Coordinates of C-alpha atoms in Angstrom, one line a residue:
M76 CA -4.3 -4.5 11.1
A77 CA -5.7 -7.8 10.7
D78 CA -6.1 -9.1 7.2
P79 CA -7.3 -12.6 7.7
K80 CA -7.9 -12.7 3.6
N81 CA -7.5 -15.9 1.2
H82 CA -9.2 -17.8 -1.2
R83 CA -9.7 -21.4 -3.1
N84 CA -11.8 -24.4 -3.5
E85 CA -10.8 -26.9 -4.5
A86 CA -12.9 -29.9 -3.5
D87 CA -11.8 -32.0 -0.9
A88 CA -8.3 -32.8 -2.5
P89 CA -6.1 -34.2 0.3
A90 CA -2.2 -32.8 0.8
A91 CA 0.0 -35.0 -0.1
E92 CA 0.8 -37.1 2.6
I93 CA 3.4 -39.1 4.0
P94 CA 3.2 -43.0 3.9
A95 CA 1.0 -44.3 7.1
A96 CA 4.2 -46.6 7.7
E97 CA 6.4 -43.3 8.2
M98 CA 3.7 -41.3 10.6
P99 CA 4.5 -41.2 14.6
A100 CA 3.0 -43.6 16.5
A101 CA -1.1 -43.0 16.2
G102 CA -3.6 -43.6 18.2
V103 CA -7.0 -44.0 15.5
K104 CA -10.5 -42.4 17.6
G105 CA -13.2 -42.9 15.1
D106 CA -13.9 -42.8 11.1
D107 CA -15.5 -39.3 11.3
P108 CA -14.8 -38.5 7.2
D109 CA -14.0 -35.2 8.5
E110 CA -10.8 -35.7 10.4
R111 CA -9.6 -38.8 8.4
V112 CA -5.8 -38.5 6.7
F113 CA -4.8 -40.4 4.0
A114 CA -2.0 -42.8 2.9
D115 CA 0.1 -42.7 -0.3
N116 CA -2.7 -44.8 -2.4
G117 CA -5.4 -42.5 -1.1
D118 CA -7.0 -44.6 1.2
A119 CA -8.4 -43.3 4.4
V120 CA -6.0 -44.7 7.7
G121 CA -8.0 -43.2 10.2
D122 CA -7.5 -40.3 12.1
V123 CA -3.6 -39.9 13.6
E124 CA -2.9 -38.1 16.4
P125 CA 0.6 -36.5 16.1
Q126 CA 2.4 -37.7 19.4
G127 CA 5.4 -36.1 20.8
V128 CA 3.8 -33.0 20.5
P129 CA 4.5 -30.6 23.8
D130 CA 1.2 -30.5 25.9
P131 CA 1.5 -27.5 28.5
D132 CA -1.4 -27.5 30.0
G133 CA -3.2 -30.9 29.3
A134 CA -5.3 -30.7 26.0
D135 CA -8.8 -31.5 26.3
E136 CA -10.9 -33.4 23.6
D137 CA -11.3 -30.6 21.7
G138 CA -7.7 -30.0 21.9
R139 CA -8.4 -26.3 23.6
V140 CA -5.5 -25.8 26.4
G141 CA -5.3 -23.5 29.5
D142 CA -7.5 -22.6 32.3
E143 CA -11.4 -22.6 31.2
G144 CA -12.3 -18.7 32.2
E145 CA -16.3 -17.7 33.3
D146 CA -17.3 -17.4 29.0
G147 CA -15.9 -20.7 28.6
E148 CA -13.1 -19.7 26.7
R149 CA -9.6 -20.5 27.6
S150 CA -6.4 -18.9 28.3
A151 CA -3.5 -19.1 26.1
P152 CA -1.0 -21.9 26.4
R153 CA 2.0 -21.2 28.7
Q154 CA 5.4 -19.5 26.6
P155 CA 8.9 -20.8 27.2
K156 CA 10.6 -18.5 29.2
G157 CA 14.0 -17.2 28.1
P158 CA 15.7 -17.7 24.8
R159 CA 16.7 -20.8 23.7
V160 CA 17.4 -23.3 20.0
E161 CA 14.7 -25.9 19.6
G162 CA 15.9 -28.6 16.8
G163 CA 14.0 -31.6 15.6
R164 CA 11.0 -29.7 14.5
G165 CA 9.0 -30.4 11.1
A166 CA 7.8 -27.0 10.2
V167 CA 7.4 -23.5 11.4
V168 CA 4.3 -21.7 10.1
L169 CA 4.2 -17.5 10.8
G170 CA 0.9 -16.0 10.9
G171 CA -2.0 -16.5 13.0
T172 CA -4.2 -15.8 10.1
V173 CA -7.1 -18.4 8.3
D174 CA -4.2 -19.1 6.0
G175 CA -1.5 -19.6 8.6
F176 CA -3.8 -21.6 10.8
I177 CA -5.0 -24.4 8.0
A178 CA -1.4 -24.5 6.9
A179 CA -0.8 -25.8 10.1
T180 CA -3.3 -27.7 10.4
R181 CA -3.0 -29.8 7.4
L182 CA 0.5 -30.0 8.0
A183 CA -0.2 -31.7 11.2
K184 CA -2.4 -33.9 9.9
A185 CA -0.1 -35.1 7.6
G186 CA 1.9 -36.3 10.4
V187 CA 4.6 -33.3 10.0
D188 CA 5.2 -31.8 14.0
V189 CA 4.4 -28.2 13.2
V190 CA 5.3 -25.0 15.7
L191 CA 3.0 -21.9 14.8
I192 CA 3.6 -18.4 15.8
D193 CA 0.4 -17.1 16.2
N194 CA 1.1 -13.0 16.3
A195 CA 3.9 -13.1 14.4
E196 CA 4.1 -9.4 12.4
G197 CA 0.4 -9.2 15.1
L198 CA -1.7 -10.5 12.0
S199 CA -3.4 -12.1 15.0
L200 CA -7.0 -10.5 15.6
P201 CA -7.1 -8.2 18.8
E202 CA -9.3 -7.5 21.4
R203 CA -12.9 -6.5 20.6
R204 CA -12.8 -2.3 20.3
R205 CA -15.0 -0.8 23.1
L206 CA -17.0 1.9 20.9
A207 CA -19.1 2.9 23.7
D208 CA -20.5 1.7 26.8
G209 CA -22.3 -1.4 25.5
F210 CA -20.8 -1.5 22.1
V211 CA -18.3 -3.7 21.3
Q212 CA -17.2 -4.5 17.5
D213 CA -14.2 -6.3 15.2
L214 CA -13.0 -4.0 12.3
E215 CA -12.3 -6.9 10.9
D216 CA -16.2 -8.2 11.1
A217 CA -17.4 -8.6 7.0
P218 CA -19.4 -11.1 5.3
L219 CA -17.3 -14.2 4.0
R220 CA -16.8 -14.2 0.3
R221 CA -14.6 -17.2 -0.4
L222 CA -14.8 -19.5 1.8
D223 CA -13.7 -23.5 0.9
T224 CA -16.6 -24.9 2.1
S225 CA -14.8 -28.4 1.7
L226 CA -12.1 -27.1 3.7
V227 CA -15.1 -26.3 6.6
K228 CA -15.6 -29.7 6.2
G229 CA -12.4 -31.2 5.8
L230 CA -10.7 -29.6 8.7
G231 CA -14.0 -30.7 11.0
L232 CA -14.6 -26.9 12.0
G233 CA -18.0 -27.5 12.1
R234 CA -17.6 -29.8 15.3
R235 CA -15.0 -26.9 17.0
G236 CA -18.0 -24.8 17.6
F237 CA -18.1 -22.8 13.3
S238 CA -21.7 -21.9 12.1
Y239 CA -23.2 -19.7 10.1
S240 CA -25.7 -16.9 11.2
D241 CA -26.6 -16.2 7.8
R242 CA -26.0 -18.6 5.5
R243 CA -26.7 -16.3 2.5
L244 CA -27.3 -12.6 3.3
A245 CA -29.8 -10.8 1.1
T246 CA -28.5 -7.6 -0.4
A247 CA -30.3 -3.9 0.0
Y248 CA -29.4 -1.7 -2.8
V249 CA -29.6 2.1 -2.1
R250 CA -29.7 4.5 -5.1
P251 CA -28.6 8.4 -5.3
D252 CA -32.5 9.2 -5.7
G253 CA -32.9 7.6 -2.5
S254 CA -34.9 4.3 -3.9
I255 CA -33.7 1.3 -1.6
W256 CA -33.9 -2.4 -3.8
R257 CA -33.5 -5.8 -2.3
S258 CA -32.3 -8.9 -4.1
D259 CA -32.2 -12.1 -3.0
G260 CA -28.2 -12.3 -2.2
D261 CA -27.4 -13.9 -5.1
L262 CA -25.5 -10.9 -7.6
A263 CA -26.4 -13.5 -10.7
N264 CA -30.3 -13.4 -9.7
L265 CA -29.6 -8.9 -9.9
A266 CA -32.3 -8.7 -12.8
D267 CA -34.8 -9.6 -10.1
L268 CA -34.1 -7.0 -8.1
A269 CA -37.6 -5.8 -5.9
L270 CA -38.4 -2.1 -4.9
M271 CA -38.2 -1.4 -1.2
R272 CA -38.8 1.8 -0.9
A273 CA -40.1 4.6 -3.6
P274 CA -37.9 7.8 -4.4
R275 CA -37.8 10.2 -1.5
A276 CA -40.1 13.2 -1.7
G277 CA -37.8 16.3 -3.3
E278 CA -34.7 13.7 -3.8
T279 CA -34.2 13.4 -7.6
P280 CA -31.2 11.4 -10.0
D281 CA -28.5 13.7 -9.6
A282 CA -26.7 13.9 -13.3
A283 CA -25.2 10.6 -13.8
S284 CA -28.1 9.1 -13.3
T285 CA -30.1 11.1 -15.6
D286 CA -27.3 10.4 -18.2
D287 CA -28.1 6.7 -17.8
I288 CA -31.6 7.7 -18.4
A289 CA -31.7 9.8 -21.5
R290 CA -29.6 6.8 -23.4
R291 CA -32.6 4.7 -22.7
E292 CA -35.0 4.4 -26.0
P293 CA -38.6 5.7 -25.0
P294 CA -40.5 2.4 -23.7
S295 CA -43.0 0.7 -26.6
P296 CA -45.7 -1.1 -25.3
D297 CA -44.6 -5.0 -24.8
A298 CA -47.5 -6.6 -27.0
A299 CA -46.0 -10.3 -25.1
N300 CA -46.8 -8.6 -21.9
P301 CA -48.8 -6.1 -21.7
G302 CA -49.4 -5.6 -18.0
A303 CA -45.6 -5.3 -17.8
T304 CA -44.1 -2.4 -15.5
Q305 CA -42.8 0.3 -17.3
P306 CA -40.5 3.5 -15.7
D307 CA -41.8 6.3 -14.0
A308 CA -41.0 9.7 -15.1
K309 CA -37.4 9.8 -13.5
G310 CA -36.7 6.2 -14.8
N311 CA -36.9 4.5 -11.4
E312 CA -38.4 0.9 -12.1
P313 CA -36.4 -1.3 -14.7
T314 CA -38.8 -2.5 -18.0
V315 CA -39.5 -6.0 -18.6
D316 CA -36.6 -5.2 -21.8
E317 CA -34.1 -3.9 -19.2
R318 CA -34.2 -6.8 -16.8
R319 CA -34.3 -9.5 -19.8
A320 CA -30.7 -7.4 -20.6
C321 CA -29.2 -7.5 -17.1
A322 CA -30.2 -11.5 -17.3
D323 CA -28.3 -12.0 -20.4
F324 CA -25.1 -9.6 -19.4
M325 CA -24.8 -11.7 -15.8
E326 CA -25.0 -15.3 -17.6
K327 CA -22.7 -14.5 -19.9
A328 CA -20.5 -12.8 -17.3
L329 CA -20.7 -15.9 -14.8
S330 CA -19.7 -18.4 -17.7
A331 CA -16.6 -15.6 -18.6
V332 CA -15.7 -16.2 -14.4
V333 CA -15.4 -20.2 -15.0
A334 CA -12.1 -19.7 -16.5
L335 CA -10.9 -17.6 -13.5
E336 CA -12.0 -19.9 -11.1
P337 CA -9.3 -22.2 -10.2
L338 CA -7.2 -19.7 -10.2
L339 CA -9.4 -17.6 -7.2
R340 CA -9.1 -20.5 -5.4
G341 CA -6.0 -20.8 -5.5
S342 CA -4.9 -23.0 -8.1
D343 CA -1.1 -22.2 -9.5
V344 CA -2.1 -20.9 -13.0
R345 CA -0.1 -18.6 -14.9
A346 CA -1.7 -15.2 -17.2
A347 CA -1.0 -17.3 -20.1
D348 CA -3.3 -20.1 -19.2
L349 CA -6.4 -17.5 -19.3
K350 CA -5.3 -16.4 -22.9
A351 CA -7.0 -19.4 -23.9
D352 CA -10.6 -18.3 -23.0
E353 CA -11.1 -15.1 -24.5
A354 CA -14.1 -14.0 -22.4
A355 CA -12.5 -14.3 -19.1
T356 CA -9.5 -12.5 -21.0
R357 CA -11.8 -9.7 -22.3
L358 CA -13.5 -9.4 -19.2
I359 CA -10.5 -9.3 -16.5
A360 CA -8.6 -6.2 -19.0
A361 CA -12.2 -4.0 -19.6
S362 CA -12.9 -1.1 -18.1
L363 CA -16.3 -1.2 -16.1
R364 CA -18.0 1.4 -18.1
A365 CA -17.1 -0.9 -21.2
A366 CA -18.6 -4.0 -19.6
L367 CA -21.8 -2.6 -18.3
D368 CA -22.9 -0.1 -21.4
A369 CA -21.4 -3.7 -24.1
G370 CA -24.3 -5.5 -21.7
G371 CA -26.7 -3.1 -21.6
A372 CA -26.9 -2.9 -17.9
V373 CA -28.8 0.9 -16.7
G374 CA -30.1 2.5 -14.1
V375 CA -30.6 0.7 -10.5
F376 CA -28.2 -2.6 -12.3
A377 CA -25.1 -0.6 -13.5
D378 CA -25.3 1.6 -10.5
A379 CA -25.2 -1.9 -8.2
L380 CA -22.6 -3.5 -10.0
A381 CA -20.3 -0.8 -10.3
A382 CA -20.7 -0.8 -6.5
E383 CA -19.9 -4.1 -6.3
A384 CA -17.2 -3.8 -8.4
T385 CA -15.4 -1.0 -6.5
L386 CA -16.1 -2.6 -3.2
E387 CA -13.6 -6.1 -5.0
C388 CA -11.0 -3.9 -6.1
Q389 CA -10.1 -0.2 -6.4
V390 CA -9.4 0.7 -9.7
R391 CA -11.2 3.8 -11.4
P392 CA -14.5 2.7 -13.1
D393 CA -13.8 4.2 -16.2
A394 CA -10.3 2.9 -16.4
P395 CA -9.3 -0.2 -18.1
L396 CA -8.9 -3.7 -15.8
S397 CA -11.6 -2.2 -13.6
A398 CA -13.9 -5.0 -14.6
G399 CA -12.0 -7.5 -13.0
G400 CA -13.4 -6.0 -9.7
L401 CA -16.9 -7.7 -11.1
A402 CA -15.2 -10.8 -11.6
L403 CA -14.2 -11.1 -8.1
R404 CA -17.4 -10.6 -7.2
L405 CA -19.3 -13.0 -9.7
S406 CA -16.4 -15.9 -8.2
G407 CA -17.1 -15.9 -4.9
S408 CA -19.7 -18.5 -3.3
S409 CA -21.2 -19.6 0.0
L410 CA -22.5 -22.7 0.7
G411 CA -22.4 -24.0 -2.8
R412 CA -24.1 -21.0 -3.9
R413 CA -22.6 -19.1 -6.7
T414 CA -22.0 -14.9 -6.4
A415 CA -23.8 -14.9 -2.5
L416 CA -22.3 -14.3 0.4
S417 CA -22.2 -15.6 4.1
F418 CA -21.5 -14.3 7.6
P419 CA -19.8 -16.6 10.8
A420 CA -21.5 -17.1 13.8
G421 CA -19.5 -14.5 15.8
G422 CA -18.0 -12.8 13.2
V423 CA -14.5 -13.8 11.9
R424 CA -13.3 -14.1 15.4
G425 CA -15.5 -17.0 15.5
L426 CA -13.7 -18.6 12.3
M427 CA -10.1 -18.2 14.0
D428 CA -11.5 -19.5 17.1
A429 CA -13.0 -22.9 15.2
L430 CA -9.4 -22.6 13.4
R431 CA -7.7 -22.6 16.4
R432 CA -8.9 -25.3 18.2
G433 CA -8.8 -27.1 15.4
A434 CA -4.9 -26.6 15.3
Q435 CA -4.6 -27.6 18.8
A436 CA -6.2 -30.9 18.1
A437 CA -4.3 -31.7 15.4
G438 CA -1.1 -31.2 17.4
V439 CA 0.1 -28.1 16.2
D440 CA 2.2 -26.4 19.2
I441 CA 0.7 -22.7 19.1
R442 CA 3.3 -19.7 20.4
T443 CA 2.3 -16.5 21.2
G444 CA 4.5 -13.3 22.6
V445 CA 7.2 -13.9 20.4
T446 CA 7.8 -12.3 16.9
P447 CA 10.5 -13.8 14.0
N448 CA 12.9 -11.7 12.8
R449 CA 14.9 -13.7 10.2
L450 CA 15.2 -16.9 8.7
L451 CA 17.8 -19.2 9.3
I452 CA 18.8 -19.9 5.5
E453 CA 22.0 -22.2 4.9
R454 CA 23.0 -22.7 0.8
D455 CA 19.5 -21.6 -0.2
R456 CA 18.0 -23.8 2.2
V457 CA 15.7 -22.9 5.0
E458 CA 16.9 -24.5 8.8
G459 CA 14.6 -22.6 10.6
V460 CA 13.6 -19.0 12.4
S461 CA 15.6 -16.6 14.8
M462 CA 13.1 -15.1 16.7
D463 CA 13.1 -11.4 18.5
N464 CA 14.2 -12.7 21.8
G465 CA 17.4 -14.0 20.7
G466 CA 15.6 -17.7 20.7
Q467 CA 15.7 -20.0 17.5
I468 CA 13.2 -22.7 16.4
R469 CA 14.7 -25.1 13.9
A470 CA 12.8 -26.7 10.9
P471 CA 13.6 -27.5 7.7
I472 CA 10.4 -26.2 6.5
V473 CA 8.7 -22.5 6.8
V474 CA 5.0 -21.8 5.6
D475 CA 5.2 -17.6 5.7
A476 CA 1.1 -16.5 6.0
G477 CA 2.8 -12.5 6.3
R478 CA 2.9 -9.9 4.0
A479 CA 5.0 -10.1 0.9
R480 CA 6.9 -7.1 2.2
T481 CA 7.6 -8.3 5.8
A482 CA 8.4 -11.7 4.7
Y483 CA 10.9 -10.6 1.9
L484 CA 12.5 -7.7 2.5
E485 CA 12.7 -8.9 6.3
R486 CA 12.7 -12.0 7.1
I487 CA 14.3 -13.3 4.3
G488 CA 16.6 -10.0 3.5
R489 CA 17.5 -7.8 0.5
D490 CA 20.4 -9.5 0.0
L491 CA 19.2 -12.5 -1.0
I492 CA 16.0 -12.0 -3.1
D493 CA 16.2 -10.6 -6.4
V494 CA 16.4 -7.0 -7.3
D495 CA 13.5 -6.9 -9.1
L496 CA 11.3 -9.0 -6.8
G497 CA 12.6 -6.4 -3.9
R498 CA 11.2 -3.5 -6.2
R499 CA 7.7 -5.2 -6.8
F500 CA 7.0 -5.5 -3.0
D501 CA 8.7 -2.4 -1.9
G502 CA 6.8 0.2 -4.3
P503 CA 4.9 2.8 -3.3
A504 CA 2.1 3.0 -1.0
A505 CA -1.6 2.4 -2.8
A506 CA -3.3 5.6 -3.3
F507 CA -6.9 4.1 -2.6
G508 CA -8.0 1.5 -0.4
V509 CA -11.0 0.4 1.9
A510 CA -12.0 2.6 5.1
R511 CA -13.3 0.5 7.7
V512 CA -15.5 2.1 10.0
A513 CA -17.1 0.3 13.3
V514 CA -20.1 2.7 14.4
A515 CA -22.2 2.4 17.3
I516 CA -25.8 3.7 16.8
A517 CA -28.0 4.8 19.6
A518 CA -31.4 3.2 20.1
P519 CA -34.4 5.7 18.6
D520 CA -35.7 7.7 21.7
S521 CA -39.3 8.0 22.4
A522 CA -41.7 9.7 25.2
E523 CA -43.9 6.8 25.0
S524 CA -41.5 4.8 26.0
G525 CA -38.9 6.5 28.1
N526 CA -35.2 5.3 28.2
G527 CA -35.6 2.3 26.3
G528 CA -36.9 3.1 23.0
V529 CA -39.2 2.6 20.8
R530 CA -40.4 -0.8 20.7
G531 CA -39.2 -2.6 18.2
G532 CA -35.8 -0.5 17.8
W533 CA -35.0 1.0 14.8
P534 CA -37.1 -1.0 12.3
K535 CA -40.0 0.5 14.0
V536 CA -39.0 3.6 13.7
L537 CA -37.8 4.2 9.9
D538 CA -39.4 3.4 6.6
A539 CA -38.1 0.2 5.0
F540 CA -35.4 -0.3 6.7
D541 CA -34.5 -4.0 7.8
P542 CA -31.0 -4.8 9.5
A543 CA -31.0 -8.5 8.8
L544 CA -30.4 -7.1 5.3
R545 CA -26.7 -6.2 3.8
H546 CA -26.3 -2.3 2.5
V547 CA -24.8 -1.3 -0.2
V548 CA -24.8 2.5 -0.8
A549 CA -24.7 2.7 -4.6
P550 CA -23.7 5.8 -6.1
A551 CA -24.4 6.9 -9.9
F552 CA -21.8 6.0 -12.3
R553 CA -20.2 9.7 -12.3
A554 CA -20.3 10.2 -8.5
L555 CA -18.0 6.8 -8.4
V556 CA -15.6 8.1 -10.7
G557 CA -15.2 11.3 -8.8
A558 CA -14.3 10.0 -5.6
Y559 CA -11.2 9.1 -7.7
A560 CA -10.3 12.7 -8.6
G561 CA -7.6 12.6 -5.7
R562 CA -6.2 11.8 -2.7
D563 CA -7.8 15.2 -0.2
V564 CA -9.7 12.5 2.5
H565 CA -11.8 16.0 3.1
A566 CA -13.6 15.4 -0.8
A567 CA -13.2 11.6 -0.5
G568 CA -16.2 10.0 0.4
R569 CA -18.0 13.6 1.7
G570 CA -20.3 14.0 -1.9
G571 CA -18.3 16.8 -3.1
R572 CA -16.5 19.9 -2.1
D573 CA -18.7 23.4 -0.9
G574 CA -20.4 24.4 -3.9
E575 CA -20.2 21.3 -5.8
D576 CA -23.3 19.2 -6.4
D577 CA -23.7 16.9 -3.5
G578 CA -23.2 13.6 -5.8
A579 CA -20.1 15.0 -7.8
R580 CA -17.8 12.8 -5.5
E581 CA -19.1 9.7 -3.7
P582 CA -17.8 6.2 -2.9
A583 CA -19.8 3.1 -2.4
A584 CA -20.2 1.8 0.9
E585 CA -20.9 -2.0 2.8
I586 CA -22.9 -1.6 5.5
L587 CA -23.1 -5.1 7.7
F588 CA -25.3 -4.6 11.1
T589 CA -23.7 -6.9 13.3
H590 CA -25.5 -6.3 16.7
G591 CA -28.2 -9.5 15.8
R592 CA -25.3 -12.0 14.6
I593 CA -22.5 -11.2 18.0
K594 CA -24.1 -11.6 21.3
G595 CA -23.2 -9.1 23.1
S596 CA -22.1 -6.5 20.8
A597 CA -24.5 -3.8 21.2
P598 CA -27.6 -3.0 24.6
A599 CA -31.1 -3.5 23.6
G600 CA -32.8 -1.2 21.2
G601 CA -28.8 -0.1 19.9
L602 CA -27.4 -1.0 16.7
V603 CA -24.0 -1.6 15.8
A604 CA -22.4 -1.6 12.3
I605 CA -19.3 -1.9 10.5
V606 CA -19.4 0.5 7.7
R607 CA -16.4 -0.3 4.3
I608 CA -16.4 2.7 1.7
A609 CA -13.9 2.2 -0.7
P610 CA -12.6 3.9 -2.4
F611 CA -10.6 5.7 0.1
P612 CA -7.4 7.2 0.6
P613 CA -5.0 6.1 3.2
P614 CA -4.1 7.5 6.4
P615 CA -1.0 9.9 6.8
S616 CA 2.2 8.0 7.9
G617 CA 5.7 8.8 9.5
P618 CA 6.9 8.6 12.7
S619 CA 5.2 9.3 15.2
G620 CA 4.7 12.6 16.3
S621 CA 2.6 15.7 17.4
D622 CA 1.7 16.5 13.4
V623 CA 1.3 13.1 11.9
D624 CA -0.7 11.9 15.0
A625 CA -2.5 15.2 14.1
D626 CA -3.4 14.0 10.7
V627 CA -4.5 11.0 11.7
S628 CA -6.9 11.6 13.9
A629 CA -8.2 14.1 11.4
W630 CA -8.0 11.1 8.8
R631 CA -10.4 8.8 11.3
R632 CA -13.2 11.8 11.8
H633 CA -13.3 11.8 7.6
A634 CA -14.1 8.5 7.8
E635 CA -16.4 8.3 10.6
A636 CA -18.2 11.4 8.9
A637 CA -18.0 9.1 5.7
A638 CA -19.8 6.3 7.5
R639 CA -22.3 8.4 8.9
R640 CA -23.3 9.5 5.2
A641 CA -23.6 6.4 4.1
L642 CA -25.8 5.5 7.0
G643 CA -27.6 8.5 6.0
R644 CA -28.5 7.2 2.8
I645 CA -30.0 4.7 4.0
D646 CA -32.3 7.4 6.9
P647 CA -30.9 10.8 8.0
A648 CA -32.0 9.7 11.4
L649 CA -29.6 6.5 11.3
G650 CA -26.3 8.6 10.4
A651 CA -27.5 11.2 13.3
A652 CA -27.5 8.1 16.2
V653 CA -24.3 7.9 15.8
V654 CA -22.7 8.2 19.0
A655 CA -19.3 6.5 18.7
A656 CA -17.2 5.1 15.7
D657 CA -13.9 3.6 15.1
A658 CA -11.9 3.6 11.3
D659 CA -9.0 2.4 9.9
W660 CA -7.7 1.1 6.7
T661 CA -6.6 -1.6 4.5
P662 CA -5.5 -1.8 1.0
A663 CA -7.3 -2.7 -1.7
P664 CA -6.5 -6.0 -3.3
E665 CA -5.2 -5.7 -6.9
P666 CA -7.4 -7.0 -10.0
P667 CA -7.0 -10.0 -11.2
A668 CA -5.0 -9.0 -14.3
R669 CA -2.4 -7.8 -12.2
A670 CA -2.7 -9.7 -9.5
I671 CA -2.0 -12.9 -11.3
A672 CA 1.5 -12.2 -11.6
L673 CA 2.1 -10.0 -7.9
R674 CA 0.7 -13.9 -6.9
R675 CA 3.6 -16.2 -8.9
A676 CA 6.4 -13.8 -7.4
A677 CA 5.1 -13.8 -3.9
I678 CA 4.6 -17.7 -3.9
H679 CA 8.0 -18.6 -6.1
G680 CA 10.4 -15.6 -6.0
A681 CA 12.1 -16.5 -3.0
G682 CA 14.1 -19.6 -4.5
V683 CA 14.8 -21.0 -1.2
E684 CA 14.1 -24.8 -0.5
G685 CA 11.8 -25.1 1.8
Y686 CA 9.9 -22.2 1.9
Y687 CA 6.4 -21.4 1.6
F688 CA 4.7 -18.3 1.0
C689 CA 1.1 -17.9 2.0
G690 CA 0.4 -14.8 2.7
P691 CA -2.4 -12.0 1.7
E692 CA -0.3 -11.7 -1.7
A693 CA -0.8 -15.4 -2.2
Q694 CA -4.8 -15.2 -3.0
I695 CA -6.8 -12.8 -5.3
G696 CA -9.6 -10.9 -4.1
I697 CA -10.5 -9.8 -0.5
G698 CA -11.8 -12.3 2.5
P699 CA -10.8 -15.5 4.1
G700 CA -11.0 -18.3 1.5
G701 CA -8.0 -20.7 2.8
G702 CA -6.8 -21.8 -0.3
A703 CA -3.3 -20.0 -0.1
G704 CA -3.2 -22.1 3.2
S705 CA -4.0 -25.5 1.3
A706 CA -2.0 -25.0 -1.6
A707 CA 1.4 -24.0 0.4
A708 CA 0.6 -27.2 2.8
E709 CA 0.0 -29.3 0.3
A710 CA 3.2 -28.8 -1.5
A711 CA 5.3 -28.5 1.8
A712 CA 3.7 -31.8 2.5
A713 CA 5.1 -33.2 -0.7
F714 CA 8.3 -31.7 0.2
Y715 CA 8.6 -33.5 3.5
K716 CA 7.4 -36.6 2.2
E717 CA 10.3 -36.2 -0.6
R718 CA 12.7 -35.8 2.7
R719 CA 11.7 -38.5 4.3
R720 CA 12.4 -41.5 1.4

């Protein structure tokens, strides 16, 4: 499974670079600040194109190589045939992830001769999946939560084709009673939620929602606001006092999260460093239930915040550390807007294509079709990498963007790392994670408009449905806790076993309709969506065989059924119109309180000179951000500079 996740948000701080006098001969293309590199004194010395880097097909001005196809995309660079030993390279980067490309590009701009192994561990994006005739989708597509805008600017990705289809995603929260509430997409403004659709007839709050309502004091007339909205009999409309309490809670939570932001952007912060900020420490150590109760968040606010926190990291919401998921969600930003989400044009593939072009323009030698086996280590120093085809690339620096288990236990080797470190990355599989389901939804049929479907499509058919919104299915709190009760996939995401209340077990879900954001992903009138369901147990694992394959097939069917139910929460007609689906699973990030220690172990655990790690475990939270790759490049560039003295 591809995992293009990463973080950091340091404002335009350049990596440590080698002095201009030590750089290879370079041509100055212009004075665009996005392309500047820096000398030791921090002064811009102009655009530097590293020389002597192989250019197999003749790169064009955008750095793209190969032949151009009908769609304007370039073919892959030609690859060397047969095993060989290459010497004299400056650095090898393993893994074509967001962080891998960022690390490679920043090193190349520092004058380092860089080779990037693009398909190390299969982390690069596969081809888009064909769901049905005319429907295609990437399972990796998701809103950007913490992509560092200073890195986007500093790497010149805008001139490499990167842009946003949504600069801020508005969100619709779907409650258990069928009501839908709209927010502007900035979670800090949650208190301003507006009702889009009233509760559906025949749908009542389940027992957990009723518990929330029962805890409220009877509303009293507001003398200062005689026209203020009061809750109806079901308690669906928040009172003025409840909105004020929510706004106050969000303000305090955001203030606490400020102490976490350097860590979440990739700074090397120890857990002890956070103890000075008591509010941050309390927030990441508390249970989500306790945090919401202390803040006075009830009803729609509690449901929305619990769902958002669960989608960030899977810790049972009434257990300690679970409020860390809320801290992660609040720590994100989009284009300078705190707690907002965005979506890249073309999905995650659009971002990766821009990163690839930027790396090629910087002179990175990108290799595909080979897989690294082991690091070449002599006297606790990196000397290069050996490949599965018998070849070697000799270099004093290796930056690894793969997963920690593969990096430490396989590429470095158990015999060269600390026993406790090996145990940390060789633990049992996660009990819960996120099921990602791509769904194809047929156009609504109508005798009036024939095979073309209803003119205007689903928005004309359904009540209060806007596919431009990000939808979050927010179950009642008790139902969300119940989703953690065991690893039975038949029960997880199903809303309860036979004979149980439908709300007894229900995970949270995030639904993003991508057909209007990615060209050619759906036929006219049809919809394509990515549904993220959390918590959800992992698929069965083991050697391929009839029993395991059958179990995996059953797991996929249940994940797809859970996605249909989530769509049905918006409207039953949507779930019923699903014509095809495909599912996979990804582990959930650890809550911040645990992730801090895991990150430090991943970054500093090797004890091998010249080795730098920027894989998924080097970041905190979900979604690509680039901080881990940028931090690794900064440290590697400083090491390279020191070696050149």
